[in-house]
């Protein structure tokens, strides 16, 4: 079927809009990369746009050697890995029973979970609960405080419900119990959804900020997001006494900000390509049933 002139114009317009939107995402990131590896003099004069001017990686060296960024990075890794594992385990163990139609009080429990998406206890009551459990200044305050995302749990529940009934019936006829059914049938068929929600939880824990501010007061336990934010507010916690005058001139504010953002963003960019192929498939399949 031959496409009409109006259809061609519309498709071209859509392509132009998508290209513009893509550039609004890519160009700022390229600008940050260029700022972080350009000379401080060029950055200070505003000569850097999307291409580095006078390559200089000194700021990266001092960023990790003279600040708590390296320790904060390891804290972020611990928070993200353990938190994501715990959240995924809790989400699976909640979503699977709710996806079984023979579960007693299934609808009231689901309704109660939906209620939490509309109303919450609030910041102060939540802090009082965490404090009364003596979880402040421990990572358990971060992991238990947001263990399950109701939205993610409902997506997983819908995905489990979309599993063909014939497959479940065959497994049960062969003698599979609920645990074996979950581990051997349901989860292997749910890899796209598991990868998608793992990415959701991972990004959430990696970028966690407000919860760390509220519950973690010890600097040696804070994550990279909080440390970088604090460094940017005071123009960097660098040990200036260890630098000569030329090096101090290289540590301009814009370079520090660019390096801090790059260090925070790059780990997620490295992980995302490995999960990207599951991302769209997982979301679409999980939205088949409500």
Coordinates of C-alpha atoms in Angstrom, one line a residue, residues 93-196:
X93 CA 7.0 -13.5 48.0
X94 CA 4.2 -10.9 48.1
X95 CA 3.1 -10.9 44.4
X96 CA 3.0 -14.6 43.9
X97 CA 0.5 -15.5 46.6
X98 CA -1.7 -12.5 45.5
X99 CA -1.6 -13.9 42.0
X100 CA -3.2 -17.2 43.0
X101 CA -6.9 -16.9 42.8
X102 CA -7.5 -19.5 45.5
X103 CA -5.7 -17.3 48.2
X104 CA -8.1 -16.5 51.1
X105 CA -8.9 -12.7 51.3
X106 CA -6.9 -12.0 48.2
X107 CA -9.0 -9.0 47.1
X108 CA -9.0 -7.2 50.5
X109 CA -5.2 -7.7 50.8
X110 CA -4.7 -6.2 47.3
X111 CA -7.1 -3.3 48.1
X112 CA -5.1 -2.6 51.3
X113 CA -1.9 -2.6 49.2
X114 CA -3.5 -0.1 46.8
X115 CA -4.5 2.1 49.7
X116 CA -0.8 2.6 50.5
X117 CA -0.3 4.1 47.1
X118 CA -2.7 6.9 47.9
X119 CA -2.0 7.5 51.6
X120 CA 1.2 7.0 53.7
X121 CA 2.1 7.5 57.3
X122 CA 4.1 10.6 56.6
X123 CA 7.7 11.5 57.2
X124 CA 7.6 12.2 60.9
X125 CA 5.7 9.0 61.9
X126 CA 7.9 6.9 59.7
X127 CA 11.0 8.4 61.3
X128 CA 9.6 7.8 64.8
X129 CA 9.0 4.1 63.9
X130 CA 12.5 3.7 62.5
X131 CA 14.0 5.4 65.5
X132 CA 12.0 3.3 68.0
X133 CA 13.3 0.2 66.3
X134 CA 16.9 1.5 66.8
X135 CA 17.5 1.3 63.0
X136 CA 18.9 4.8 62.6
X137 CA 22.5 4.9 61.4
X138 CA 22.1 1.4 59.9
X139 CA 21.4 0.4 56.4
X140 CA 18.3 -1.5 57.6
X141 CA 16.6 1.8 57.9
X142 CA 16.9 2.2 54.2
X143 CA 16.1 -1.4 53.2
X144 CA 13.2 -2.0 55.5
X145 CA 11.7 1.5 55.2
X146 CA 11.1 1.0 51.4
X147 CA 11.3 -2.8 51.1
X148 CA 8.4 -3.2 48.7
X149 CA 7.1 -0.8 46.1
X150 CA 3.4 -1.3 45.7
X151 CA 3.5 -0.3 42.1
X152 CA 6.3 -2.9 41.3
X153 CA 4.5 -5.6 43.3
X154 CA 1.3 -5.0 41.3
X155 CA 3.2 -5.2 38.0
X156 CA 4.7 -8.5 39.1
X157 CA 1.4 -9.8 40.3
X158 CA -0.2 -9.1 36.9
X159 CA 2.7 -10.8 35.2
X160 CA 2.4 -13.9 37.3
X161 CA -1.4 -13.9 36.5
X162 CA -0.6 -13.9 32.8
X163 CA 1.3 -17.2 33.0
X164 CA -0.6 -19.8 30.9
X165 CA -2.9 -21.8 33.1
X166 CA -2.1 -25.0 31.1
X167 CA 1.5 -24.7 32.2
X168 CA 0.6 -24.3 35.8
X169 CA -1.9 -27.2 35.7
X170 CA 0.6 -29.5 34.0
X171 CA 3.2 -28.7 36.7
X172 CA 0.7 -29.4 39.5
X173 CA -0.3 -32.7 37.9
X174 CA 3.3 -33.7 37.8
X175 CA 3.5 -33.1 41.6
X176 CA 4.9 -29.6 41.9
X177 CA 4.1 -27.8 45.1
X178 CA 3.8 -24.1 45.4
X179 CA 7.5 -23.6 46.1
X180 CA 8.6 -25.8 43.2
X181 CA 6.0 -24.2 41.0
X182 CA 7.4 -20.7 41.8
X183 CA 11.1 -21.6 41.5
X184 CA 10.9 -24.0 38.5
X185 CA 8.1 -22.6 36.4
X186 CA 7.0 -19.1 37.3
X187 CA 10.3 -17.4 37.9
X188 CA 12.1 -18.8 34.8
X189 CA 9.2 -17.6 32.7
X190 CA 9.4 -14.2 34.3
X191 CA 12.9 -13.2 33.5
X192 CA 11.9 -10.0 31.6
X193 CA 9.8 -8.8 34.5
X194 CA 12.5 -9.7 37.1
X195 CA 15.1 -7.8 35.1
X196 CA 12.9 -4.8 34.7

